Amino acid sequence: MNPSFKPPPPISDYQKDVIFVKFLADPLVNNPRKLAQRYNVSLKRMDAILRLKGMERHWTKGKPLQTGFQAGMDRLLGAYTHPAIADMSRGNVVASQLEERSDVTEADLLEQIERRDAARYRYERLYWESTPEDGREPLLPNVLEAAKQRARRRAAAEKARADSLLSTRRPKSPWITRPARPSFVAWRKGRVATRFVDVGAEFLDVDALLKRRAAAKSKHRRQKKAKKSKQAAES
């Protein structure tokens, strides 16, 4: 075994239960970001805890879970319980004497960067060019930046083109209702909250849509021509 490998202890199941109960009590006050800051957990980890606990509640179906193995593994692995809820610990799950978990701010900031493409930037740094000693700036960085800007403009033009192809919104009726805001959160008692976001034509494949429309028009013309030919033959 590698003696230098010292992974952090897992979060105790009791702490996960407390987090989930607090979230269900008031999802707006105890939202995932505030819970992550309060218990020193990354946003991705907090989201996973809430989703898995919600699935656990959904699959229980009125039968008690056998938590003996879970409690035993928590004890063997030295599961960590945050000091804020350590006094509410139950059974064999006790608060760890470890210091605060490592800072997760950098991990959260990295996940929040839009359109993060670490692989592409890693290969981009492999480009090189020889530069003269008279102080002139290298050419390749400007070329790469110009290519990025062209890609952004092309993506914006493609999005505008896709938005123009969207069908018009149907008016509201007793059978069709729409929220007033493009983004809202809905939840049921005992379930994890779900966020609905109107993304418009963000994931619309314009080329595929145009091909389908062209195929439909061609099929309509063939059917119309065949109908006229049939009527002419009958007359």
mmCIF file of N, CA and C in Angstrom, residues 123-222:
data_model
loop_
_atom_site.group_PDB
_atom_site.id
_atom_site.type_symbol
_atom_site.label_atom_id
_atom_site.label_comp_id
_atom_site.label_asym_id
_atom_site.label_seq_id
_atom_site.Cartn_x
_atom_site.Cartn_y
_atom_site.Cartn_z
ATOM 1 N N TYR A 123 -3.742 21.524 -24.782
ATOM 2 C CA TYR A 123 -3.048 21.329 -26.044
ATOM 3 C C TYR A 123 -2.648 22.659 -26.667
ATOM 4 N N GLU A 124 -3.408 23.690 -26.390
ATOM 5 C CA GLU A 124 -3.089 24.990 -26.960
ATOM 6 C C GLU A 124 -1.741 25.490 -26.454
ATOM 7 N N ARG A 125 -1.394 25.173 -25.229
ATOM 8 C CA ARG A 125 -0.126 25.630 -24.670
ATOM 9 C C ARG A 125 1.071 24.927 -25.298
ATOM 10 N N LEU A 126 0.824 23.870 -26.080
ATOM 11 C CA LEU A 126 1.929 23.169 -26.721
ATOM 12 C C LEU A 126 2.425 23.886 -27.972
ATOM 13 N N TYR A 127 1.671 24.868 -28.465
ATOM 14 C CA TYR A 127 2.126 25.611 -29.631
ATOM 15 C C TYR A 127 3.363 26.441 -29.264
ATOM 16 N N TRP A 128 4.263 26.588 -30.217
ATOM 17 C CA TRP A 128 5.449 27.391 -29.972
ATOM 18 C C TRP A 128 5.893 28.001 -31.293
ATOM 19 N N GLU A 129 6.665 29.042 -31.200
ATOM 20 C CA GLU A 129 7.258 29.659 -32.377
ATOM 21 C C GLU A 129 8.518 30.402 -31.958
ATOM 22 N N SER A 130 9.441 30.454 -32.857
ATOM 23 C CA SER A 130 10.670 31.196 -32.581
ATOM 24 C C SER A 130 10.409 32.684 -32.780
ATOM 25 N N THR A 131 10.919 33.493 -31.894
ATOM 26 C CA THR A 131 10.703 34.944 -31.963
ATOM 27 C C THR A 131 12.041 35.651 -32.131
ATOM 28 N N PRO A 132 12.054 36.724 -32.898
ATOM 29 C CA PRO A 132 13.313 37.472 -33.066
ATOM 30 C C PRO A 132 13.680 38.209 -31.785
ATOM 31 N N GLU A 133 14.912 38.601 -31.694
ATOM 32 C CA GLU A 133 15.407 39.257 -30.488
ATOM 33 C C GLU A 133 15.270 40.772 -30.537
ATOM 34 N N ASP A 134 14.579 41.296 -31.550
ATOM 35 C CA ASP A 134 14.440 42.749 -31.643
ATOM 36 C C ASP A 134 13.203 43.268 -30.914
ATOM 37 N N GLY A 135 12.528 42.407 -30.145
ATOM 38 C CA GLY A 135 11.403 42.855 -29.340
ATOM 39 C C GLY A 135 10.048 42.721 -29.993
ATOM 40 N N ARG A 136 9.986 42.181 -31.198
ATOM 41 C CA ARG A 136 8.692 42.017 -31.850
ATOM 42 C C ARG A 136 7.857 40.946 -31.141
ATOM 43 N N GLU A 137 6.553 41.171 -31.123
ATOM 44 C CA GLU A 137 5.651 40.246 -30.448
ATOM 45 C C GLU A 137 5.461 38.982 -31.289
ATOM 46 N N PRO A 138 5.279 37.830 -30.648
ATOM 47 C CA PRO A 138 5.000 36.604 -31.413
ATOM 48 C C PRO A 138 3.640 36.684 -32.100
ATOM 49 N N LEU A 139 3.500 35.959 -33.185
ATOM 50 C CA LEU A 139 2.280 36.015 -33.992
ATOM 51 C C LEU A 139 1.220 35.019 -33.545
ATOM 52 N N LEU A 140 1.647 33.874 -33.067
ATOM 53 C CA LEU A 140 0.696 32.795 -32.813
ATOM 54 C C LEU A 140 -0.352 33.125 -31.752
ATOM 55 N N PRO A 141 -0.027 33.777 -30.636
ATOM 56 C CA PRO A 141 -1.088 34.101 -29.664
ATOM 57 C C PRO A 141 -2.208 34.943 -30.257
ATOM 58 N N ASN A 142 -1.841 35.926 -31.102
ATOM 59 C CA ASN A 142 -2.880 36.748 -31.735
ATOM 60 C C ASN A 142 -3.713 35.937 -32.716
ATOM 61 N N VAL A 143 -3.070 35.003 -33.413
ATOM 62 C CA VAL A 143 -3.809 34.153 -34.351
ATOM 63 C C VAL A 143 -4.810 33.282 -33.600
ATOM 64 N N LEU A 144 -4.385 32.714 -32.479
ATOM 65 C CA LEU A 144 -5.282 31.869 -31.693
ATOM 66 C C LEU A 144 -6.440 32.678 -31.113
ATOM 67 N N GLU A 145 -6.153 33.886 -30.644
ATOM 68 C CA GLU A 145 -7.216 34.722 -30.089
ATOM 69 C C GLU A 145 -8.213 35.125 -31.167
ATOM 70 N N ALA A 146 -7.711 35.435 -32.366
ATOM 71 C CA ALA A 146 -8.617 35.771 -33.468
ATOM 72 C C ALA A 146 -9.491 34.577 -33.840
ATOM 73 N N ALA A 147 -8.915 33.376 -33.799
ATOM 74 C CA ALA A 147 -9.706 32.179 -34.099
ATOM 75 C C ALA A 147 -10.800 31.978 -33.053
ATOM 76 N N LYS A 148 -10.490 32.247 -31.787
ATOM 77 C CA LYS A 148 -11.506 32.134 -30.735
ATOM 78 C C LYS A 148 -12.646 33.125 -30.969
ATOM 79 N N GLN A 149 -12.292 34.355 -31.324
ATOM 80 C CA GLN A 149 -13.321 35.364 -31.553
ATOM 81 C C GLN A 149 -14.200 34.995 -32.748
ATOM 82 N N ARG A 150 -13.586 34.463 -33.803
ATOM 83 C CA ARG A 150 -14.387 34.030 -34.953
ATOM 84 C C ARG A 150 -15.328 32.899 -34.561
ATOM 85 N N ALA A 151 -14.842 31.985 -33.726
ATOM 86 C CA ALA A 151 -15.699 30.883 -33.279
ATOM 87 C C ALA A 151 -16.866 31.404 -32.445
ATOM 88 N N ARG A 152 -16.610 32.404 -31.583
ATOM 89 C CA ARG A 152 -17.699 32.979 -30.782
ATOM 90 C C ARG A 152 -18.726 33.670 -31.669
ATOM 91 N N ARG A 153 -18.248 34.439 -32.663
ATOM 92 C CA ARG A 153 -19.188 35.118 -33.562
ATOM 93 C C ARG A 153 -19.993 34.111 -34.372
ATOM 94 N N ARG A 154 -19.330 33.039 -34.812
ATOM 95 C CA ARG A 154 -20.034 32.018 -35.581
ATOM 96 C C ARG A 154 -21.089 31.326 -34.720
ATOM 97 N N ALA A 155 -20.750 31.067 -33.449
ATOM 98 C CA ALA A 155 -21.726 30.438 -32.550
ATOM 99 C C ALA A 155 -22.905 31.370 -32.285
ATOM 100 N N ALA A 156 -22.615 32.683 -32.124
ATOM 101 C CA ALA A 156 -23.704 33.637 -31.892
ATOM 102 C C ALA A 156 -24.615 33.735 -33.112
ATOM 103 N N ALA A 157 -24.023 33.745 -34.313
ATOM 104 C CA ALA A 157 -24.836 33.794 -35.529
ATOM 105 C C ALA A 157 -25.672 32.530 -35.687
ATOM 106 N N GLU A 158 -25.090 31.387 -35.332
ATOM 107 C CA GLU A 158 -25.831 30.129 -35.423
ATOM 108 C C GLU A 158 -26.998 30.109 -34.438
ATOM 109 N N LYS A 159 -26.770 30.667 -33.244
ATOM 110 C CA LYS A 159 -27.842 30.715 -32.249
ATOM 111 C C LYS A 159 -28.965 31.643 -32.711
ATOM 112 N N ALA A 160 -28.601 32.803 -33.286
ATOM 113 C CA ALA A 160 -29.623 33.712 -33.793
ATOM 114 C C ALA A 160 -30.414 33.067 -34.929
ATOM 115 N N ARG A 161 -29.717 32.316 -35.754
ATOM 116 C CA ARG A 161 -30.402 31.617 -36.846
ATOM 117 C C ARG A 161 -31.355 30.556 -36.303
ATOM 118 N N ALA A 162 -30.924 29.857 -35.258
ATOM 119 C CA ALA A 162 -31.790 28.842 -34.656
ATOM 120 C C ALA A 162 -33.003 29.480 -33.990
ATOM 121 N N ASP A 163 -32.799 30.631 -33.330
ATOM 122 C CA ASP A 163 -33.927 31.314 -32.689
ATOM 123 C C ASP A 163 -34.978 31.728 -33.714
ATOM 124 N N SER A 164 -34.525 32.133 -34.899
ATOM 125 C CA SER A 164 -35.480 32.557 -35.924
ATOM 126 C C SER A 164 -36.295 31.386 -36.464
ATOM 127 N N LEU A 165 -35.789 30.158 -36.321
ATOM 128 C CA LEU A 165 -36.500 28.991 -36.833
ATOM 129 C C LEU A 165 -37.476 28.397 -35.828
ATOM 130 N N LEU A 166 -37.432 28.883 -34.588
ATOM 131 C CA LEU A 166 -38.355 28.354 -33.589
ATOM 132 C C LEU A 166 -39.787 28.737 -33.939
ATOM 133 N N SER A 167 -40.689 27.828 -33.680
ATOM 134 C CA SER A 167 -42.099 28.122 -33.933
ATOM 135 C C SER A 167 -42.594 29.162 -32.940
ATOM 136 N N THR A 168 -43.579 29.924 -33.339
ATOM 137 C CA THR A 168 -44.128 30.955 -32.464
ATOM 138 C C THR A 168 -44.808 30.321 -31.261
ATOM 139 N N ARG A 169 -44.794 31.035 -30.157
ATOM 140 C CA ARG A 169 -45.390 30.522 -28.926
ATOM 141 C C ARG A 169 -46.913 30.513 -29.040
ATOM 142 N N ARG A 170 -47.481 29.424 -28.627
ATOM 143 C CA ARG A 170 -48.931 29.313 -28.628
ATOM 144 C C ARG A 170 -49.529 30.199 -27.539
ATOM 145 N N PRO A 171 -50.668 30.815 -27.806
ATOM 146 C CA PRO A 171 -51.287 31.639 -26.758
ATOM 147 C C PRO A 171 -51.772 30.771 -25.605
ATOM 148 N N LYS A 172 -51.860 31.387 -24.451
ATOM 149 C CA LYS A 172 -52.334 30.658 -23.279
ATOM 150 C C LYS A 172 -53.803 30.286 -23.444
ATOM 151 N N SER A 173 -54.150 29.160 -22.877
ATOM 152 C CA SER A 173 -55.522 28.673 -22.940
ATOM 153 C C SER A 173 -55.801 27.892 -21.668
ATOM 154 N N PRO A 174 -57.042 27.465 -21.453
ATOM 155 C CA PRO A 174 -57.317 26.648 -20.250
ATOM 156 C C PRO A 174 -56.517 25.358 -20.201
ATOM 157 N N TRP A 175 -55.991 24.900 -21.353
ATOM 158 C CA TRP A 175 -55.240 23.645 -21.387
ATOM 159 C C TRP A 175 -53.736 23.874 -21.455
ATOM 160 N N ILE A 176 -53.302 25.083 -21.803
ATOM 161 C CA ILE A 176 -51.878 25.383 -21.920
ATOM 162 C C ILE A 176 -51.561 26.576 -21.024
ATOM 163 N N THR A 177 -50.701 26.376 -20.051
ATOM 164 C CA THR A 177 -50.261 27.457 -19.167
ATOM 165 C C THR A 177 -48.746 27.499 -19.166
ATOM 166 N N ARG A 178 -48.210 28.671 -19.047
ATOM 167 C CA ARG A 178 -46.761 28.845 -19.036
ATOM 168 C C ARG A 178 -46.366 29.729 -17.861
ATOM 169 N N PRO A 179 -45.191 29.480 -17.285
ATOM 170 C CA PRO A 179 -44.740 30.341 -16.184
ATOM 171 C C PRO A 179 -44.382 31.726 -16.692
ATOM 172 N N ALA A 180 -44.482 32.694 -15.806
ATOM 173 C CA ALA A 180 -44.175 34.066 -16.197
ATOM 174 C C ALA A 180 -42.681 34.280 -16.375
ATOM 175 N N ARG A 181 -41.853 33.474 -15.704
ATOM 176 C CA ARG A 181 -40.402 33.631 -15.792
ATOM 177 C C ARG A 181 -39.790 32.485 -16.595
ATOM 178 N N PRO A 182 -38.673 32.727 -17.281
ATOM 179 C CA PRO A 182 -38.037 31.645 -18.053
ATOM 180 C C PRO A 182 -37.373 30.595 -17.184
ATOM 181 N N SER A 183 -37.192 30.870 -15.893
ATOM 182 C CA SER A 183 -36.565 29.911 -14.991
ATOM 183 C C SER A 183 -37.320 29.913 -13.670
ATOM 184 N N PHE A 184 -37.648 28.733 -13.170
ATOM 185 C CA PHE A 184 -38.327 28.640 -11.887
ATOM 186 C C PHE A 184 -37.999 27.294 -11.254
ATOM 187 N N VAL A 185 -38.219 27.213 -9.952
ATOM 188 C CA VAL A 185 -37.932 26.009 -9.176
ATOM 189 C C VAL A 185 -39.247 25.446 -8.660
ATOM 190 N N ALA A 186 -39.417 24.139 -8.820
ATOM 191 C CA ALA A 186 -40.619 23.460 -8.334
ATOM 192 C C ALA A 186 -40.194 22.277 -7.480
ATOM 193 N N TRP A 187 -40.927 22.026 -6.428
ATOM 194 C CA TRP A 187 -40.618 20.872 -5.594
ATOM 195 C C TRP A 187 -41.898 20.365 -4.939
ATOM 196 N N ARG A 188 -41.859 19.092 -4.591
ATOM 197 C CA ARG A 188 -42.944 18.460 -3.862
ATOM 198 C C ARG A 188 -42.444 18.063 -2.481
ATOM 199 N N LYS A 189 -43.362 17.869 -1.603
ATOM 200 C CA LYS A 189 -43.005 17.497 -0.244
ATOM 201 C C LYS A 189 -42.309 16.138 -0.247
ATOM 202 N N GLY A 190 -41.141 16.096 0.351
ATOM 203 C CA GLY A 190 -40.372 14.862 0.406
ATOM 204 C C GLY A 190 -39.536 14.584 -0.821
ATOM 205 N N ARG A 191 -39.498 15.503 -1.783
ATOM 206 C CA ARG A 191 -38.716 15.315 -3.005
ATOM 207 C C ARG A 191 -37.677 16.428 -3.141
ATOM 208 N N VAL A 192 -36.674 16.163 -3.953
ATOM 209 C CA VAL A 192 -35.649 17.161 -4.232
ATOM 210 C C VAL A 192 -36.202 18.191 -5.210
ATOM 211 N N ALA A 193 -35.847 19.447 -5.007
ATOM 212 C CA ALA A 193 -36.325 20.507 -5.886
ATOM 213 C C ALA A 193 -35.784 20.322 -7.297
ATOM 214 N N THR A 194 -36.579 20.726 -8.285
ATOM 215 C CA THR A 194 -36.208 20.640 -9.693
ATOM 216 C C THR A 194 -36.288 22.028 -10.308
ATOM 217 N N ARG A 195 -35.232 22.425 -10.999
ATOM 218 C CA ARG A 195 -35.199 23.727 -11.667
ATOM 219 C C ARG A 195 -35.504 23.548 -13.150
ATOM 220 N N PHE A 196 -36.469 24.311 -13.648
ATOM 221 C CA PHE A 196 -36.837 24.310 -15.056
ATOM 222 C C PHE A 196 -36.345 25.609 -15.688
ATOM 223 N N VAL A 197 -35.636 25.487 -16.797
ATOM 224 C CA VAL A 197 -35.060 26.648 -17.472
ATOM 225 C C VAL A 197 -35.433 26.589 -18.947
ATOM 226 N N ASP A 198 -35.972 27.689 -19.458
ATOM 227 C CA ASP A 198 -36.288 27.793 -20.881
ATOM 228 C C ASP A 198 -35.014 28.185 -21.624
ATOM 229 N N VAL A 199 -34.419 27.246 -22.341
ATOM 230 C CA VAL A 199 -33.148 27.493 -23.028
ATOM 231 C C VAL A 199 -33.350 27.933 -24.467
ATOM 232 N N GLY A 200 -34.586 28.042 -24.915
ATOM 233 C CA GLY A 200 -34.825 28.499 -26.278
ATOM 234 C C GLY A 200 -34.281 27.523 -27.306
ATOM 235 N N ALA A 201 -33.478 28.037 -28.224
ATOM 236 C CA ALA A 201 -32.913 27.204 -29.292
ATOM 237 C C ALA A 201 -31.477 26.809 -29.004
ATOM 238 N N GLU A 202 -31.118 26.721 -27.731
ATOM 239 C CA GLU A 202 -29.737 26.431 -27.361
ATOM 240 C C GLU A 202 -29.269 25.093 -27.924
ATOM 241 N N PHE A 203 -30.146 24.085 -27.932
ATOM 242 C CA PHE A 203 -29.759 22.746 -28.371
ATOM 243 C C PHE A 203 -30.448 22.358 -29.681
ATOM 244 N N LEU A 204 -30.839 23.340 -30.456
ATOM 245 C CA LEU A 204 -31.501 23.070 -31.732
ATOM 246 C C LEU A 204 -30.459 22.880 -32.830
ATOM 247 N N ASP A 205 -30.532 21.764 -33.533
ATOM 248 C CA ASP A 205 -29.633 21.482 -34.651
ATOM 249 C C ASP A 205 -30.244 22.110 -35.906
ATOM 250 N N VAL A 206 -29.692 23.244 -36.316
ATOM 251 C CA VAL A 206 -30.273 23.992 -37.427
ATOM 252 C C VAL A 206 -30.182 23.204 -38.726
ATOM 253 N N ASP A 207 -29.034 22.594 -38.998
ATOM 254 C CA ASP A 207 -28.864 21.855 -40.252
ATOM 255 C C ASP A 207 -29.852 20.694 -40.349
ATOM 256 N N ALA A 208 -30.009 19.962 -39.246
ATOM 257 C CA ALA A 208 -30.949 18.839 -39.264
ATOM 258 C C ALA A 208 -32.381 19.333 -39.460
ATOM 259 N N LEU A 209 -32.713 20.467 -38.831
ATOM 260 C CA LEU A 209 -34.061 21.015 -38.988
ATOM 261 C C LEU A 209 -34.318 21.438 -40.429
ATOM 262 N N LEU A 210 -33.339 22.084 -41.058
ATOM 263 C CA LEU A 210 -33.505 22.501 -42.449
ATOM 264 C C LEU A 210 -33.630 21.295 -43.375
ATOM 265 N N LYS A 211 -32.880 20.240 -43.096
ATOM 266 C CA LYS A 211 -32.985 19.032 -43.918
ATOM 267 C C LYS A 211 -34.370 18.407 -43.791
ATOM 268 N N ARG A 212 -34.899 18.374 -42.565
ATOM 269 C CA ARG A 212 -36.241 17.805 -42.380
ATOM 270 C C ARG A 212 -37.292 18.642 -43.097
ATOM 271 N N ARG A 213 -37.140 19.968 -43.028
ATOM 272 C CA ARG A 213 -38.107 20.826 -43.717
ATOM 273 C C ARG A 213 -38.022 20.650 -45.228
ATOM 274 N N ALA A 214 -36.794 20.559 -45.760
ATOM 275 C CA ALA A 214 -36.637 20.365 -47.203
ATOM 276 C C ALA A 214 -37.212 19.024 -47.635
ATOM 277 N N ALA A 215 -36.987 17.978 -46.820
ATOM 278 C CA ALA A 215 -37.536 16.662 -47.154
ATOM 279 C C ALA A 215 -39.062 16.683 -47.115
ATOM 280 N N ALA A 216 -39.627 17.401 -46.142
ATOM 281 C CA ALA A 216 -41.088 17.481 -46.059
ATOM 282 C C ALA A 216 -41.666 18.222 -47.265
ATOM 283 N N LYS A 217 -41.011 19.316 -47.687
ATOM 284 C CA LYS A 217 -41.493 20.049 -48.858
ATOM 285 C C LYS A 217 -41.392 19.205 -50.123
ATOM 286 N N SER A 218 -40.285 18.477 -50.259
ATOM 287 C CA SER A 218 -40.118 17.622 -51.432
ATOM 288 C C SER A 218 -41.173 16.523 -51.465
ATOM 289 N N LYS A 219 -41.444 15.940 -50.304
ATOM 290 C CA LYS A 219 -42.471 14.901 -50.239
ATOM 291 C C LYS A 219 -43.840 15.468 -50.573
ATOM 292 N N HIS A 220 -44.118 16.688 -50.105
ATOM 293 C CA HIS A 220 -45.404 17.316 -50.398
ATOM 294 C C HIS A 220 -45.547 17.590 -51.893
ATOM 295 N N ARG A 221 -44.468 18.046 -52.528
ATOM 296 C CA ARG A 221 -44.528 18.303 -53.973
ATOM 297 C C ARG A 221 -44.759 17.014 -54.748
ATOM 298 N N ARG A 222 -44.089 15.933 -54.348
ATOM 299 C CA ARG A 222 -44.290 14.659 -55.043
ATOM 300 C C ARG A 222 -45.722 14.159 -54.890
#
